[in-house]
Amino acid sequence: MTFLYKGPAQRGAIWAEQFARKMPQLPFCFWPDVGDAAQVRFLAAWEPPARLEETFPNLEILFSVGAGVDQFDLSALPPGLQVVRMVEPGLTACMCEYVSWAVLSLHRGIPQYREQQQRGEWKEHPVRPASSRRVGVMGMGTLGRAALAQLRQLGFDCAGWSRSRRNDPGIRTFAGEAELGDFLARTDILVCLLPLTPETRGILDRRIFDALPPGASLVNAARGGHLVQPDLLAALERGQLSAAILDVCEPEPLPQGHPFWNHPRIWLTPHVASATQAETAAEALLDNLRRHDAGLPLEGVVDRSQGY
Ligand code: NDP
Ligand code: OXD
């Protein structure tokens, strides 16, 4: 039985060392040195090798090395293969930092102050407490809920929206299409932390922007495919949105000359809101393998029919 890793060598070296120390009975292989392919039961990858079923007939679990699984063609994977996304505290903590930074920047009007600075303009706007700012997070999964908990600590008036109803202390929760309008109507800063699925592709569009209070702002730390780019530009132009902070785009990177690059009210970061942290992720993988051994449910199992 072996564990096969396909990904950056630096992270692989840390994982190999931790596996050798903590689970020495499970050999750790680096793609493409797979040894006996029939022994491969576990694969960790961002992009799995082609023809998985033929190549690894005894593969049981595909671990995504990231939180998202939209990079996999779930319909093309062997039917019985369990797919598990990355749930690990290092990745969650970094996402909370990014969302807090972005929301605080928008709350304090920093994009506007940057623009003023470029014009040589010294002009104050009213300073408001966080408690008077309504933040809404789309997606109340591992990352959305952790981000909401931190935003609440910062004093924001927080709400979350998800497919099924969630109950988190101190957070107003909204569920499904039926409650989306009410959620948006009370949201000054909208944060997207949804998975990218056929249902959520293009969700950040004119309809959503128009349902927000005028002058609202956007943080997209999920996937570029959630955003309808021309609708964002039009909403900024009309003043319906005042600013956007985007960590993700489609394609990545954006082509030179794309209007987002130099837009004064769009801040871009190159898909760095968070990243799997090798040490804590190794612990999470080992925990899941122990659970698997013990016949317990794994953390982060993907419902392949829902796409996340
Ligand atoms: P989870 O699977 O834990 O959570 C997903 C949440 O989205 C759930 O609350 C789910 O609802 C909700 N959801 C899914 N589909 C819908 C829908 N159609 N309508 C309403 N709500 C929906 O994901 P994570 O929190 O772990 O990660 C979220 C995403 O963040 C990842 O998929 C990835 O794309 C992105 N990401 C981005 C990173 C970056 O650096 N920019 C880094 C890591 C992740 P319910 O609770 O009802 O199931
Ligand atoms: C992820 C990412 O999904 O880094 O983990 O985007």
PDB file of C-alpha atoms and ligand atoms in Angstrom, residues 67-70 85-87 91 95 138-144 161-166 176 193-197 199-200 203 221-223 226 247-248 271-275 308, ligand 1:
ATOM      1  CA  ALA A  67      -9.480  23.433  -0.422  1.00  0.00           C
ATOM      2  CA  GLY A  68     -11.118  23.649  -3.843  1.00  0.00           C
ATOM      3  CA  VAL A  69     -11.916  20.679  -6.060  1.00  0.00           C
ATOM      4  CA  ASP A  70     -13.113  22.585  -9.143  1.00  0.00           C
ATOM      5  CA  ARG A  85     -10.619  18.411  -0.119  1.00  0.00           C
ATOM      6  CA  MET A  86      -8.028  20.075   2.081  1.00  0.00           C
ATOM      7  CA  VAL A  87      -9.322  21.103   5.490  1.00  0.00           C
ATOM      8  CA  LEU A  91      -5.011  27.320   5.284  1.00  0.00           C
ATOM      9  CA  MET A  95      -7.838  32.950   4.649  1.00  0.00           C
ATOM     10  CA  MET A 138     -21.465  33.869   0.689  1.00  0.00           C
ATOM     11  CA  GLY A 139     -20.484  30.320   1.614  1.00  0.00           C
ATOM     12  CA  MET A 140     -20.611  29.159   5.228  1.00  0.00           C
ATOM     13  CA  GLY A 141     -18.224  26.239   4.900  1.00  0.00           C
ATOM     14  CA  THR A 142     -14.895  25.742   6.606  1.00  0.00           C
ATOM     15  CA  LEU A 143     -13.495  29.046   5.375  1.00  0.00           C
ATOM     16  CA  GLY A 144     -16.651  31.160   5.395  1.00  0.00           C
ATOM     17  CA  TRP A 161     -25.480  32.729   3.215  1.00  0.00           C
ATOM     18  CA  SER A 162     -25.315  29.046   2.331  1.00  0.00           C
ATOM     19  CA  ARG A 163     -27.284  26.384   0.501  1.00  0.00           C
ATOM     20  CA  SER A 164     -28.573  24.706   3.665  1.00  0.00           C
ATOM     21  CA  ARG A 165     -29.297  26.521   6.916  1.00  0.00           C
ATOM     22  CA  ARG A 166     -26.377  27.054   9.293  1.00  0.00           C
ATOM     23  CA  GLY A 176     -30.849  29.242  -0.443  1.00  0.00           C
ATOM     24  CA  LEU A 193     -16.150  32.147  -0.261  1.00  0.00           C
ATOM     25  CA  LEU A 194     -18.257  29.749  -2.311  1.00  0.00           C
ATOM     26  CA  PRO A 195     -16.917  26.708  -4.115  1.00  0.00           C
ATOM     27  CA  LEU A 196     -17.019  26.941  -7.906  1.00  0.00           C
ATOM     28  CA  THR A 197     -19.727  24.583  -9.162  1.00  0.00           C
ATOM     29  CA  GLU A 199     -24.616  26.360  -9.766  1.00  0.00           C
ATOM     30  CA  THR A 200     -22.267  29.081  -8.523  1.00  0.00           C
ATOM     31  CA  ILE A 203     -23.090  34.117  -9.448  1.00  0.00           C
ATOM     32  CA  ALA A 221     -11.421  35.220  -2.445  1.00  0.00           C
ATOM     33  CA  ALA A 222     -13.030  32.130  -3.970  1.00  0.00           C
ATOM     34  CA  ARG A 223     -12.673  31.575  -7.722  1.00  0.00           C
ATOM     35  CA  HIS A 226     -17.776  33.277  -9.818  1.00  0.00           C
ATOM     36  CA  ASP A 247      -7.797  37.576  -5.204  1.00  0.00           C
ATOM     37  CA  VAL A 248      -8.911  35.388  -8.067  1.00  0.00           C
ATOM     38  CA  HIS A 271      -4.486  34.112  -5.835  1.00  0.00           C
ATOM     39  CA  VAL A 272      -2.695  34.331  -2.523  1.00  0.00           C
ATOM     40  CA  ALA A 273      -5.613  34.788  -0.103  1.00  0.00           C
ATOM     41  CA  SER A 274      -4.522  31.500   1.351  1.00  0.00           C
ATOM     42  CA  ALA A 275      -2.514  28.406   0.570  1.00  0.00           C
ATOM     43  CA  TYR A 308     -18.018  20.496  -3.471  1.00  0.00           C
TER      44      TYR A 308
HETATM   45  P1  NDP B   1     -16.794  24.294   1.898  1.00  0.00           P
HETATM   46  O1  NDP B   1     -17.122  23.178   0.976  1.00  0.00           O
HETATM   47  O2  NDP B   1     -16.457  23.993   3.315  1.00  0.00           O
HETATM   48  O3  NDP B   1     -18.037  25.319   1.975  1.00  0.00           O
HETATM   49  C1  NDP B   1     -18.794  25.673   0.897  1.00  0.00           C
HETATM   50  C2  NDP B   1     -19.947  26.564   1.350  1.00  0.00           C
HETATM   51  O4  NDP B   1     -20.595  27.095   0.179  1.00  0.00           O
HETATM   52  C3  NDP B   1     -21.015  25.813   2.144  1.00  0.00           C
HETATM   53  O5  NDP B   1     -21.538  26.624   3.159  1.00  0.00           O
HETATM   54  C4  NDP B   1     -22.092  25.550   1.086  1.00  0.00           C
HETATM   55  O6  NDP B   1     -23.414  25.453   1.587  1.00  0.00           O
HETATM   56  C5  NDP B   1     -21.990  26.812   0.264  1.00  0.00           C
HETATM   57  N1  NDP B   1     -22.548  26.612  -1.068  1.00  0.00           N
HETATM   58  C6  NDP B   1     -22.149  25.749  -2.029  1.00  0.00           C
HETATM   59  N2  NDP B   1     -22.940  25.844  -3.111  1.00  0.00           N
HETATM   60  C7  NDP B   1     -23.864  26.782  -2.823  1.00  0.00           C
HETATM   61  C8  NDP B   1     -24.957  27.323  -3.519  1.00  0.00           C
HETATM   62  N3  NDP B   1     -25.275  26.905  -4.751  1.00  0.00           N
HETATM   63  N4  NDP B   1     -25.691  28.273  -2.915  1.00  0.00           N
HETATM   64  C9  NDP B   1     -25.396  28.683  -1.661  1.00  0.00           C
HETATM   65  N5  NDP B   1     -24.365  28.210  -0.930  1.00  0.00           N
HETATM   66  C10 NDP B   1     -23.606  27.275  -1.519  1.00  0.00           C
HETATM   67  O7  NDP B   1     -15.646  25.125   1.204  1.00  0.00           O
HETATM   68  P2  NDP B   1     -14.435  25.930   1.894  1.00  0.00           P
HETATM   69  O8  NDP B   1     -15.010  26.899   2.854  1.00  0.00           O
HETATM   70  O9  NDP B   1     -13.399  24.994   2.387  1.00  0.00           O
HETATM   71  O10 NDP B   1     -13.807  26.668   0.613  1.00  0.00           O
HETATM   72  C11 NDP B   1     -14.571  27.539  -0.189  1.00  0.00           C
HETATM   73  C12 NDP B   1     -13.809  27.887  -1.450  1.00  0.00           C
HETATM   74  O11 NDP B   1     -12.757  28.810  -1.191  1.00  0.00           O
HETATM   75  C13 NDP B   1     -13.061  26.741  -2.144  1.00  0.00           C
HETATM   76  O12 NDP B   1     -13.945  25.924  -2.859  1.00  0.00           O
HETATM   77  C14 NDP B   1     -12.080  27.482  -3.031  1.00  0.00           C
HETATM   78  O13 NDP B   1     -12.685  27.731  -4.292  1.00  0.00           O
HETATM   79  C15 NDP B   1     -11.879  28.810  -2.316  1.00  0.00           C
HETATM   80  N6  NDP B   1     -10.480  28.965  -1.848  1.00  0.00           N
HETATM   81  C16 NDP B   1      -9.756  30.021  -2.304  1.00  0.00           C
HETATM   82  C17 NDP B   1      -8.459  30.203  -1.879  1.00  0.00           C
HETATM   83  C18 NDP B   1      -7.661  31.379  -2.329  1.00  0.00           C
HETATM   84  O14 NDP B   1      -6.476  31.447  -2.026  1.00  0.00           O
HETATM   85  N7  NDP B   1      -8.247  32.334  -3.010  1.00  0.00           N
HETATM   86  C19 NDP B   1      -7.813  29.279  -0.942  1.00  0.00           C
HETATM   87  C20 NDP B   1      -8.683  28.209  -0.514  1.00  0.00           C
HETATM   88  C21 NDP B   1      -9.962  28.071  -0.959  1.00  0.00           C
HETATM   89  P3  NDP B   1     -23.843  24.299   2.633  1.00  0.00           P
HETATM   90  O15 NDP B   1     -23.251  24.755   3.932  1.00  0.00           O
HETATM   91  O16 NDP B   1     -25.302  24.345   2.623  1.00  0.00           O
HETATM   92  O17 NDP B   1     -23.244  23.024   2.120  1.00  0.00           O
END
